[in-house]
mmCIF file of C-alpha atoms in Angstrom:
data_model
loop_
_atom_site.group_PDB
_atom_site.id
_atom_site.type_symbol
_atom_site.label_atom_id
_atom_site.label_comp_id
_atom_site.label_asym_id
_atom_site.label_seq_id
_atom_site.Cartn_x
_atom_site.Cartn_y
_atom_site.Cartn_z
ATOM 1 C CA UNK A 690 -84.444 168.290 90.610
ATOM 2 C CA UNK A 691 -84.505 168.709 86.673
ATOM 3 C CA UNK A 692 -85.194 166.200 84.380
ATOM 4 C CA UNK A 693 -81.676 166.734 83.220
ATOM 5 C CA UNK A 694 -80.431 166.094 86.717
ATOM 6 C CA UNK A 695 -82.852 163.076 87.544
ATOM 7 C CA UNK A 696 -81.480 161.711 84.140
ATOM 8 C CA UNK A 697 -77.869 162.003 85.214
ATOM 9 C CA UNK A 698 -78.922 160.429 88.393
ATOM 10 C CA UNK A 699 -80.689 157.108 87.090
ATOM 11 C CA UNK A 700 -77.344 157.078 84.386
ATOM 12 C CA UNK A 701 -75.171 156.688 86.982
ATOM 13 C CA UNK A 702 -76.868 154.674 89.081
ATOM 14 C CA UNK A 703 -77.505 151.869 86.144
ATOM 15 C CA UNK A 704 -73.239 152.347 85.963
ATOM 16 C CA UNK A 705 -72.430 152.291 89.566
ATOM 17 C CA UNK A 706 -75.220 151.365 92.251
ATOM 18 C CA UNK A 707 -75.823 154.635 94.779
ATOM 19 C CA UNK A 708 -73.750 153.290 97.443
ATOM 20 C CA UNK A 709 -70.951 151.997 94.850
ATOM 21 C CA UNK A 710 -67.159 153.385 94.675
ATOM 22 C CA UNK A 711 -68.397 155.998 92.004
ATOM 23 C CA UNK A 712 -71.168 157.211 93.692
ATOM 24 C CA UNK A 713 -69.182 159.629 95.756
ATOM 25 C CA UNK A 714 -67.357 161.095 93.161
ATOM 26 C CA UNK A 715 -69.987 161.651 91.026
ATOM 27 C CA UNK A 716 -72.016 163.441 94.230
ATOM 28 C CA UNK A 717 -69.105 166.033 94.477
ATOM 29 C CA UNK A 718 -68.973 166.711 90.971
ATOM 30 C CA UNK A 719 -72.283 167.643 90.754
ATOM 31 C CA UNK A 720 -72.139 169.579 93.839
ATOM 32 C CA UNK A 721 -68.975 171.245 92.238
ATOM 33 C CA UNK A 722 -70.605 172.676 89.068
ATOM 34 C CA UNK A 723 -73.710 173.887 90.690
ATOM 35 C CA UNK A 724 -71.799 175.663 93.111
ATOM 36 C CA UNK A 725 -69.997 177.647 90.904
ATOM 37 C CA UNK A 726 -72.386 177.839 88.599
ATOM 38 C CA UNK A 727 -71.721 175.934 86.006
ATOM 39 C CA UNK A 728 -74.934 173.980 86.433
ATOM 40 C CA UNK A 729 -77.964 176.421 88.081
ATOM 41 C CA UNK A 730 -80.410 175.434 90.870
ATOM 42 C CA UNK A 731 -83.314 172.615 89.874
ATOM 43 C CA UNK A 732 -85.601 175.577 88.967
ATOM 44 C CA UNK A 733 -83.545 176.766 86.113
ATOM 45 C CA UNK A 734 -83.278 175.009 82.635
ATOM 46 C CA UNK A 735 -79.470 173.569 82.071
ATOM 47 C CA UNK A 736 -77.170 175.333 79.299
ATOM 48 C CA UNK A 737 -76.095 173.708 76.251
ATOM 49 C CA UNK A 738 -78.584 171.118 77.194
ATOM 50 C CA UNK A 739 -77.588 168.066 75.114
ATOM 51 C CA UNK A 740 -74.912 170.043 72.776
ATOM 52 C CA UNK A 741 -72.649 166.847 72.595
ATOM 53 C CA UNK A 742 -75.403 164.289 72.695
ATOM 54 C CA UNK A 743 -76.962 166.038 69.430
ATOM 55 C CA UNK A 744 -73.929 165.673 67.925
ATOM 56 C CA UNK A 745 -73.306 162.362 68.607
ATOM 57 C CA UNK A 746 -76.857 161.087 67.272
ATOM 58 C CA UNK A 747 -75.390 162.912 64.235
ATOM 59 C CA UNK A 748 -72.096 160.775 64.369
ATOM 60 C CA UNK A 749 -74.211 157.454 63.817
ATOM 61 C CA UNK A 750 -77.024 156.597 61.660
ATOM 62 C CA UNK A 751 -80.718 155.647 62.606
ATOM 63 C CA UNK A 752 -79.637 151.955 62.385
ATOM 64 C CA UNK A 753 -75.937 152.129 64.000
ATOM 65 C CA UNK A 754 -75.652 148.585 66.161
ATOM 66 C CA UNK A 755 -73.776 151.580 68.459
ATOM 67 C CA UNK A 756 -76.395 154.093 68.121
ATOM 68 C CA UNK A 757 -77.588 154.487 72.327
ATOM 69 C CA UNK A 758 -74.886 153.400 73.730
ATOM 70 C CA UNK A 759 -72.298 156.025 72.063
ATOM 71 C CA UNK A 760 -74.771 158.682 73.373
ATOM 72 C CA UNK A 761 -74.752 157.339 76.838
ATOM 73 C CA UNK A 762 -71.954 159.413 77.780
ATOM 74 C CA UNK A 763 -72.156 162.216 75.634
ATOM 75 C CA UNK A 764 -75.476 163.110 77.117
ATOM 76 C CA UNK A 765 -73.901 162.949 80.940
ATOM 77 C CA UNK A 766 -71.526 165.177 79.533
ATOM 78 C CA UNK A 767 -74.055 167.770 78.390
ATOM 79 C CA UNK A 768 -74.970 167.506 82.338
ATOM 80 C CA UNK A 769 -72.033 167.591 83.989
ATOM 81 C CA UNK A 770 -69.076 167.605 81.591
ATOM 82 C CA UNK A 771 -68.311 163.927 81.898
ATOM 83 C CA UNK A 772 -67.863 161.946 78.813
ATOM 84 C CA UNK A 773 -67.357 158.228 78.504
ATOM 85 C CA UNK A 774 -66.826 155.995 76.492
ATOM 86 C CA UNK A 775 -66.971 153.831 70.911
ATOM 87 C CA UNK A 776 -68.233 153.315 70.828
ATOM 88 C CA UNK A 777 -67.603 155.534 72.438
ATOM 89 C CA UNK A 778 -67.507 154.946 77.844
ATOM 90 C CA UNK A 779 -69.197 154.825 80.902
ATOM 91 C CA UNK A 780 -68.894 157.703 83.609
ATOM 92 C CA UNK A 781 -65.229 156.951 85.269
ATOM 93 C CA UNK A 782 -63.235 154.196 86.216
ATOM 94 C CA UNK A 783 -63.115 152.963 89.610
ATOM 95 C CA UNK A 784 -61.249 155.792 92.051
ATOM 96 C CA UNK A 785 -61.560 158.992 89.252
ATOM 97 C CA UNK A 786 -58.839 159.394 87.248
ATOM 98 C CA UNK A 787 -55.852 157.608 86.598
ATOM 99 C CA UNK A 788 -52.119 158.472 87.364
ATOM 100 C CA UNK A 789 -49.191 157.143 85.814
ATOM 101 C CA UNK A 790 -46.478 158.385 83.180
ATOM 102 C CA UNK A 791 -47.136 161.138 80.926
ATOM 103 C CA UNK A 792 -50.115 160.829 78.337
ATOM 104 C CA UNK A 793 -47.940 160.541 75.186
ATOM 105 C CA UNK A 794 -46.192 157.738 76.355
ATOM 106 C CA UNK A 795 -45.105 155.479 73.346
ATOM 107 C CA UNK A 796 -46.068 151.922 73.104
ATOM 108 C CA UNK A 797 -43.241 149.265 73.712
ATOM 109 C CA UNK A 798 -42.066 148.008 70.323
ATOM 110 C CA UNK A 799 -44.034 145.900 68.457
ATOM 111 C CA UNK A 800 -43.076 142.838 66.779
ATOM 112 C CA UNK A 801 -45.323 140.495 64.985
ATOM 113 C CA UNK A 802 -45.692 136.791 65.984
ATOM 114 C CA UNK A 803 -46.537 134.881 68.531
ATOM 115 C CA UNK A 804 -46.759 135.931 71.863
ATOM 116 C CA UNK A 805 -47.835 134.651 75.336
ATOM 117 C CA UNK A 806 -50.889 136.818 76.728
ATOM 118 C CA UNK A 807 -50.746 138.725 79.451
ATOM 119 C CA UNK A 808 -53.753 140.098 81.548
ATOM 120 C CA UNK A 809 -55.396 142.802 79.559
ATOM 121 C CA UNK A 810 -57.057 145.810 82.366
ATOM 122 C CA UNK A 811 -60.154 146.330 80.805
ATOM 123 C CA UNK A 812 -61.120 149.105 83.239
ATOM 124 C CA UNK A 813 -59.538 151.594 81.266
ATOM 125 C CA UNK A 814 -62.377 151.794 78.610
ATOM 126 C CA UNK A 815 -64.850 152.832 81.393
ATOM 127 C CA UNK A 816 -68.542 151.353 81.626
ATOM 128 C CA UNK A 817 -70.688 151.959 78.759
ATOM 129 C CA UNK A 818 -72.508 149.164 77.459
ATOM 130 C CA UNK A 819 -73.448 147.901 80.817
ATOM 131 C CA UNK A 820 -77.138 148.944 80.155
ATOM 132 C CA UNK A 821 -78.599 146.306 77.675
ATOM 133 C CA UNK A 822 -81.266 148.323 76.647
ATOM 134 C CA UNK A 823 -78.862 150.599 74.626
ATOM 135 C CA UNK A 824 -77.978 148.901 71.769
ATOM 136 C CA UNK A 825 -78.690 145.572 70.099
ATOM 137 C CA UNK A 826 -77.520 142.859 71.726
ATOM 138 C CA UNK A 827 -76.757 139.739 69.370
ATOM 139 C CA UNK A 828 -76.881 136.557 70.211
ATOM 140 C CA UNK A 829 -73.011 135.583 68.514
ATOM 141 C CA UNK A 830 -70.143 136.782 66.751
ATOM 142 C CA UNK A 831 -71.613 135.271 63.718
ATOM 143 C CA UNK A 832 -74.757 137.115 64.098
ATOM 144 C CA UNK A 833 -72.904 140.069 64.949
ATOM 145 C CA UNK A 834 -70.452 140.143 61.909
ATOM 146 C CA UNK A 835 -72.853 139.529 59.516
ATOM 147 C CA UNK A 836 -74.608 142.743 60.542
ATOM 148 C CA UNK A 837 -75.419 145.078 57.691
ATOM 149 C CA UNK A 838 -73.853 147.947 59.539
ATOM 150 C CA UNK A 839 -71.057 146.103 61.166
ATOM 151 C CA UNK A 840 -68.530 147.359 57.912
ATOM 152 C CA UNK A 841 -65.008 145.435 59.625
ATOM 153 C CA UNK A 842 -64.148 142.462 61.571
ATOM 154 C CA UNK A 843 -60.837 141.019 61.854
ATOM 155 C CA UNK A 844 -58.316 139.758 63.890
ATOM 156 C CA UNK A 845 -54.788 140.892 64.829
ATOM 157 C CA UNK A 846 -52.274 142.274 67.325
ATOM 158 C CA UNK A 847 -52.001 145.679 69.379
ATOM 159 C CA UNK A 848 -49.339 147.845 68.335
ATOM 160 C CA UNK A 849 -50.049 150.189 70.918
ATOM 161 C CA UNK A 850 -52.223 153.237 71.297
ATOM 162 C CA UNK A 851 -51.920 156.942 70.211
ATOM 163 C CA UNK A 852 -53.741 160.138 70.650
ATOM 164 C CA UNK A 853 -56.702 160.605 68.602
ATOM 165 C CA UNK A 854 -58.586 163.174 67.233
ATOM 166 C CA UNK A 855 -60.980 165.482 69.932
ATOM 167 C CA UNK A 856 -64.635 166.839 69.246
ATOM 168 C CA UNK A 857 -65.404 170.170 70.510
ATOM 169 C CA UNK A 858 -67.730 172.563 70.453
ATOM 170 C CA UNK A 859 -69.647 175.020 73.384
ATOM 171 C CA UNK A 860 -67.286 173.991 75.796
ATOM 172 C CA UNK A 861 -67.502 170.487 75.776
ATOM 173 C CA UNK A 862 -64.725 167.843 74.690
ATOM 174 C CA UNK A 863 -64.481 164.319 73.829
ATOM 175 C CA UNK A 864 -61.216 163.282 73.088
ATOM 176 C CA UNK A 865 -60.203 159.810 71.403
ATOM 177 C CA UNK A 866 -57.591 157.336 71.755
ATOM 178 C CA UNK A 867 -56.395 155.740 68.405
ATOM 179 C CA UNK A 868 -55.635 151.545 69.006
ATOM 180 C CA UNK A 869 -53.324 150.888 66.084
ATOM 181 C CA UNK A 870 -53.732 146.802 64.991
ATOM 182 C CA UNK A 871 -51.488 144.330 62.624
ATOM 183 C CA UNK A 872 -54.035 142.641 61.319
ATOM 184 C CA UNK A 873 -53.594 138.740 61.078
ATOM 185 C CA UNK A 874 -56.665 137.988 59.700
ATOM 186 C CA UNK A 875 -59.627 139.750 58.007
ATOM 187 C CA UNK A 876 -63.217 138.561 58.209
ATOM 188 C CA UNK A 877 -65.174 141.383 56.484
ATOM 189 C CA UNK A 878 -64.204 144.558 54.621
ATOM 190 C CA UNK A 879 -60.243 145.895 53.890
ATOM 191 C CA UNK A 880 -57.676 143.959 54.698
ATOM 192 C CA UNK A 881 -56.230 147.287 56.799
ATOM 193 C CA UNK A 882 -53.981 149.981 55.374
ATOM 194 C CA UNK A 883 -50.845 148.855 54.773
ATOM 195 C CA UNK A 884 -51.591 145.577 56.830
ATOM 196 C CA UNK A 885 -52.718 147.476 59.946
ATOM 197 C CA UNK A 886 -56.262 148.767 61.661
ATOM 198 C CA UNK A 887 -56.841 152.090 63.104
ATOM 199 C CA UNK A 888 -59.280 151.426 65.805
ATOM 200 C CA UNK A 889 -61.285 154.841 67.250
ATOM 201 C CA UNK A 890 -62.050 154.856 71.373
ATOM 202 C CA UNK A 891 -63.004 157.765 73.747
ATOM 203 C CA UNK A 892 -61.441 158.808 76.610
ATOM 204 C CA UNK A 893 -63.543 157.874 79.426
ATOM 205 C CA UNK A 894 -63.875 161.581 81.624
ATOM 206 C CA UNK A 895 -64.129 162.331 84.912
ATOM 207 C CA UNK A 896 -64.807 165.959 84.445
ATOM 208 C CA UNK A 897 -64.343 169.087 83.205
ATOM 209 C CA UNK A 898 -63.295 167.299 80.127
ATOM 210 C CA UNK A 899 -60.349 165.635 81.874
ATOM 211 C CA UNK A 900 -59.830 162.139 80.763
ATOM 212 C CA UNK A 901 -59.402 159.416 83.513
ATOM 213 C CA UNK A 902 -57.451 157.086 81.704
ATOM 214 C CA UNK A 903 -54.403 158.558 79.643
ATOM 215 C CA UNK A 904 -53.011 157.214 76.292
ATOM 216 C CA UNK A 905 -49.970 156.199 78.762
ATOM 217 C CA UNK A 906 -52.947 154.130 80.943
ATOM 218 C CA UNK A 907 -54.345 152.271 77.819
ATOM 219 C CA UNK A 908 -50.270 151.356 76.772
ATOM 220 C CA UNK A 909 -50.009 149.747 79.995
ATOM 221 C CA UNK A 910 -53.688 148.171 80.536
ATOM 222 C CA UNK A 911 -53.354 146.254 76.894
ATOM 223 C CA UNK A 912 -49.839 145.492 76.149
ATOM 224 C CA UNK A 913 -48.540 145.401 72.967
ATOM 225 C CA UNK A 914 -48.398 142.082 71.255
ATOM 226 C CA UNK A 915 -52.295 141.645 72.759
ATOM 227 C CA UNK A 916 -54.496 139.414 70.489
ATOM 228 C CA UNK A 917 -57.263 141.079 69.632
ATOM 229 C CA UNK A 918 -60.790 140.953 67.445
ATOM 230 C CA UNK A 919 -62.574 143.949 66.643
ATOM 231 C CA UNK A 920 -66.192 144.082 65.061
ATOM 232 C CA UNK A 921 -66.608 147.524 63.948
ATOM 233 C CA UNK A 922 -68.516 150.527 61.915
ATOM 234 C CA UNK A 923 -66.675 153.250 59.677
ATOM 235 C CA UNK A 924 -65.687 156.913 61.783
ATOM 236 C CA UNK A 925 -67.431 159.492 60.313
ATOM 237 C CA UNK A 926 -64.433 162.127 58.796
ATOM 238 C CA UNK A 927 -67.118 164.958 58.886
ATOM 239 C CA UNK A 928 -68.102 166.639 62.386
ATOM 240 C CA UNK A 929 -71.724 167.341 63.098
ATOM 241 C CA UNK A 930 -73.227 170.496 63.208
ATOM 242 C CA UNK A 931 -72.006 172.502 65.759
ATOM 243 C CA UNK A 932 -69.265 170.525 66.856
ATOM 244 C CA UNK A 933 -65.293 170.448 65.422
ATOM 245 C CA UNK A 934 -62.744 167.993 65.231
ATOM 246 C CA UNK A 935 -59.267 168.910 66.318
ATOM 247 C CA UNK A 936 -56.230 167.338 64.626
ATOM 248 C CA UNK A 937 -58.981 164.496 62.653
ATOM 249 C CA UNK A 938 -56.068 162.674 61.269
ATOM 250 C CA UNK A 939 -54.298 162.258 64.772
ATOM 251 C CA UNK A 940 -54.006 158.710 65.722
ATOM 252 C CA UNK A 941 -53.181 157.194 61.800
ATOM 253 C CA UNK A 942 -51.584 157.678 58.531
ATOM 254 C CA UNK A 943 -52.916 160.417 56.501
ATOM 255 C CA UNK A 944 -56.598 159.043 54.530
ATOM 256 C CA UNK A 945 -56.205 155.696 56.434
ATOM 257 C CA UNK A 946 -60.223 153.834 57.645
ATOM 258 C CA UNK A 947 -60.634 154.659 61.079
ATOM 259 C CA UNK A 948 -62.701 152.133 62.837
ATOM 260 C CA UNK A 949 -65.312 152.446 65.990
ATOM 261 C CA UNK A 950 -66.040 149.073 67.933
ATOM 262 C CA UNK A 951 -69.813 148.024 68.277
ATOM 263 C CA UNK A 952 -69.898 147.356 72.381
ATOM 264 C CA UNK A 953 -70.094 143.792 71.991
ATOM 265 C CA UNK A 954 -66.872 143.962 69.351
ATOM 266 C CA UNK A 955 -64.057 144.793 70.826
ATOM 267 C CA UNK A 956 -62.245 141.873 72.465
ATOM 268 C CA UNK A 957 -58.986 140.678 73.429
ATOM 269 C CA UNK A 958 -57.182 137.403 74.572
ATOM 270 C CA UNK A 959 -55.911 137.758 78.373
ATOM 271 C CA UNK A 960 -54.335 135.708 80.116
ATOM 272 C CA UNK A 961 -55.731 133.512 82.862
ATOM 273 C CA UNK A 962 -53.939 131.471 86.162
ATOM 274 C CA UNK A 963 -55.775 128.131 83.477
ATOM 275 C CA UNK A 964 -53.675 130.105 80.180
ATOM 276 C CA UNK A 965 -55.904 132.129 78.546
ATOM 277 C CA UNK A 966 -59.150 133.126 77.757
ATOM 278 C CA UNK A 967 -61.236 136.144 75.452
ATOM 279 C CA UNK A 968 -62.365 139.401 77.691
ATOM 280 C CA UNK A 969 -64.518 142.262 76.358
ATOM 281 C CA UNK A 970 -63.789 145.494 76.461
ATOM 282 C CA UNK A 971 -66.960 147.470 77.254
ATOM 283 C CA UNK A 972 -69.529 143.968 77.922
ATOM 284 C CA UNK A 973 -68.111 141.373 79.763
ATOM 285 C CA UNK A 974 -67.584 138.116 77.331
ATOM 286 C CA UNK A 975 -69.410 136.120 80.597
ATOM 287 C CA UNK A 976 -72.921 138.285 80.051
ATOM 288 C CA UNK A 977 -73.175 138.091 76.964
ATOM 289 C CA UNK A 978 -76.097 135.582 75.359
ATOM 290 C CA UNK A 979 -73.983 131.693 75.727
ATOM 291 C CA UNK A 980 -72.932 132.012 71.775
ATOM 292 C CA UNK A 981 -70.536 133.712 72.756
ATOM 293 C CA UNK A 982 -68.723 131.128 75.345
ATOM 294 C CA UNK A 983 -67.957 128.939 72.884
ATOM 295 C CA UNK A 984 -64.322 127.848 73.018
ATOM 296 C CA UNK A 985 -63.129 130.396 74.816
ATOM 297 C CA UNK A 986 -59.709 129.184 75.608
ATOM 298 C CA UNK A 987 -59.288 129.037 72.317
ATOM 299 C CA UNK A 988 -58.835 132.570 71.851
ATOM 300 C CA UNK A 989 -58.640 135.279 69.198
ATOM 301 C CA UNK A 990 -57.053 132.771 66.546
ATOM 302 C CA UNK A 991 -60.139 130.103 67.483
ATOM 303 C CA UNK A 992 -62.441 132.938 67.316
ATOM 304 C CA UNK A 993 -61.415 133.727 64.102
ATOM 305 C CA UNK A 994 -60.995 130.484 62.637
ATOM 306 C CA UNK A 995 -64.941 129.988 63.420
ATOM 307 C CA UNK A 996 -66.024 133.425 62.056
ATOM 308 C CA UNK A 997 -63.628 131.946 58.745
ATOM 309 C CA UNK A 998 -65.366 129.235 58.876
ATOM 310 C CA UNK A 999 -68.945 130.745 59.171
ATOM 311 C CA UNK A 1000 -68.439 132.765 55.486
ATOM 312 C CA UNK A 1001 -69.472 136.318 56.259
ATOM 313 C CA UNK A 1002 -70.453 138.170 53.381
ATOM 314 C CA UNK A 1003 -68.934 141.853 52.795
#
């Protein structure tokens, strides 16, 4: 086996254990490509051998809190043509991909206010982030927010979610989801763009740059009205070398910030048979280091509050 293909293996392993519900999938994948030759025999180098995961290192700087974990998928997808997910996600949800109503599907209509929660499916954002050794882990929101490179944290409520823009290049494809947020309340940086946050996500893939979950699957996984708290870095607008963005401005108003969640900072109030309590989209609120359990039913508004509270600098 190559090193590329040994590397794909321990990836998905550290996502899904070898006798897990993803494990077969991911066997007849591989099998797939190198059968039709899309990936050669273990004696023969792979092509385009880490075309997307170059780029991506390009995406982020040295220093990114995101820097690994963005890369995670991009590098599987260099492999085998499947691309995660921010910031960027894991290999594939559990079962391959999704079905449901068409991709465009529009959000329900939003109005701003209170709401109750309702559960929030965070499968749809796929698995990356579930190796630690990827990015910094910090030990609290606080911590976290006051991060030199962490450029945006606030609070708000989902509008819904849109198609986003789609790198390309050499045959590979990431494509994005755009999460569009009234924001509530505004920790660090801009208060949003005309009161609302355009948050940046890919499309976990299951392959042949496919997406698993649809625009119409993220709609229906967070509903609109969801409170939510994002902890975030600035998009680049310019594509690396050798890659393309299709349609950059897809997703948001024409100029407006684009945002990418850090793994640990995007989070969202769901609700719970007790009311309701704060899950994470890509790390599980529960493994993360305990300054982070703090008040938990309080929610998004508590969490905010105490971030308030704490004074983050810009």
């Amino acid at each position: 086996m190559t090193d590329e293909l040994h590397l794909l293996d321990r990836l998905g392993t550290q996502l899904d254990p070898p006798d897990g519900p993803s494990a077969a999938l991911r066997s007849r994948v591989m099998a797939e490509f190198v059968a039709d030759g899309t990936l050669p025999h273990a004696t023969t180098p792979l092509p385009r051998r880490g075309a997307l995961a170059s780029w991506m290192r390009q995406l982020r700087s040295p220093e990114s809190t995101t820097r690994s974990w963005w890369l995670l998928p991009g590098l599987a997808a260099a492999v085998a043509a499947v691309l995660a997910g921010p910031f960027i996600v894991g290999l594939w949800p559990e079962g391959g991909p999704r079905t449901g109503p068409a991709p465009d599907s529009a959000p329900a209509t939003f109005a701003p206010g209170a709401t109750a929660a309702r559960a929030v499916d965070t499968s749809v954002f796929g698995k990356a982030g579930s190796d630690r050794s990827d990015y910094m882990v910090f030990k609290s929101p606080e911590t976290l927010a006051a991060d030199k490179n962490v450029t945006a944290v606030f609070a708000g409520q989902v509008v819904g979610f849109t198609q986003g823009r789609a790198l390309s290049g050499d045959g590979l494809e990431q494509k994005h989801v755009v999460m569009k947020v009234s924001v509530s309340k505004a920790i660090k940086g801009p208060d949003g763009d005309g009161g609302f946050a355009y948050v940046e996500m890919p499309q976990p893939i299951c392959a042949r740059n496919v997406p698993c979950s649809t625009v119409a699957d993220f709609n229906k996984a967070v509903p609109t009205g969801t409170k939510v708290m994002v902890f975030g870095e600035d998009a680049t607008e310019v594509a690396p070398a050798g890659g393309r963005f299709s349609n950059n401005q897809a997703g948001r108003p024409a100029d407006a910030r684009l945002i990418q969640p850090t793994p640990q900072g995007l989070l969202f109030e769901s609700a719970t048979a007790e009311g309701s309590t704060i899950v994470g989209a890509y790390e599980k609120v529960e493994d993360m280091p305990i300054g982070w359990h703090k008040d938990l039913p309080a929610g998004i508004n508590g969490l905010a509050t105490r971030l308030k509270a704490a004074q983050i600098d810009n």
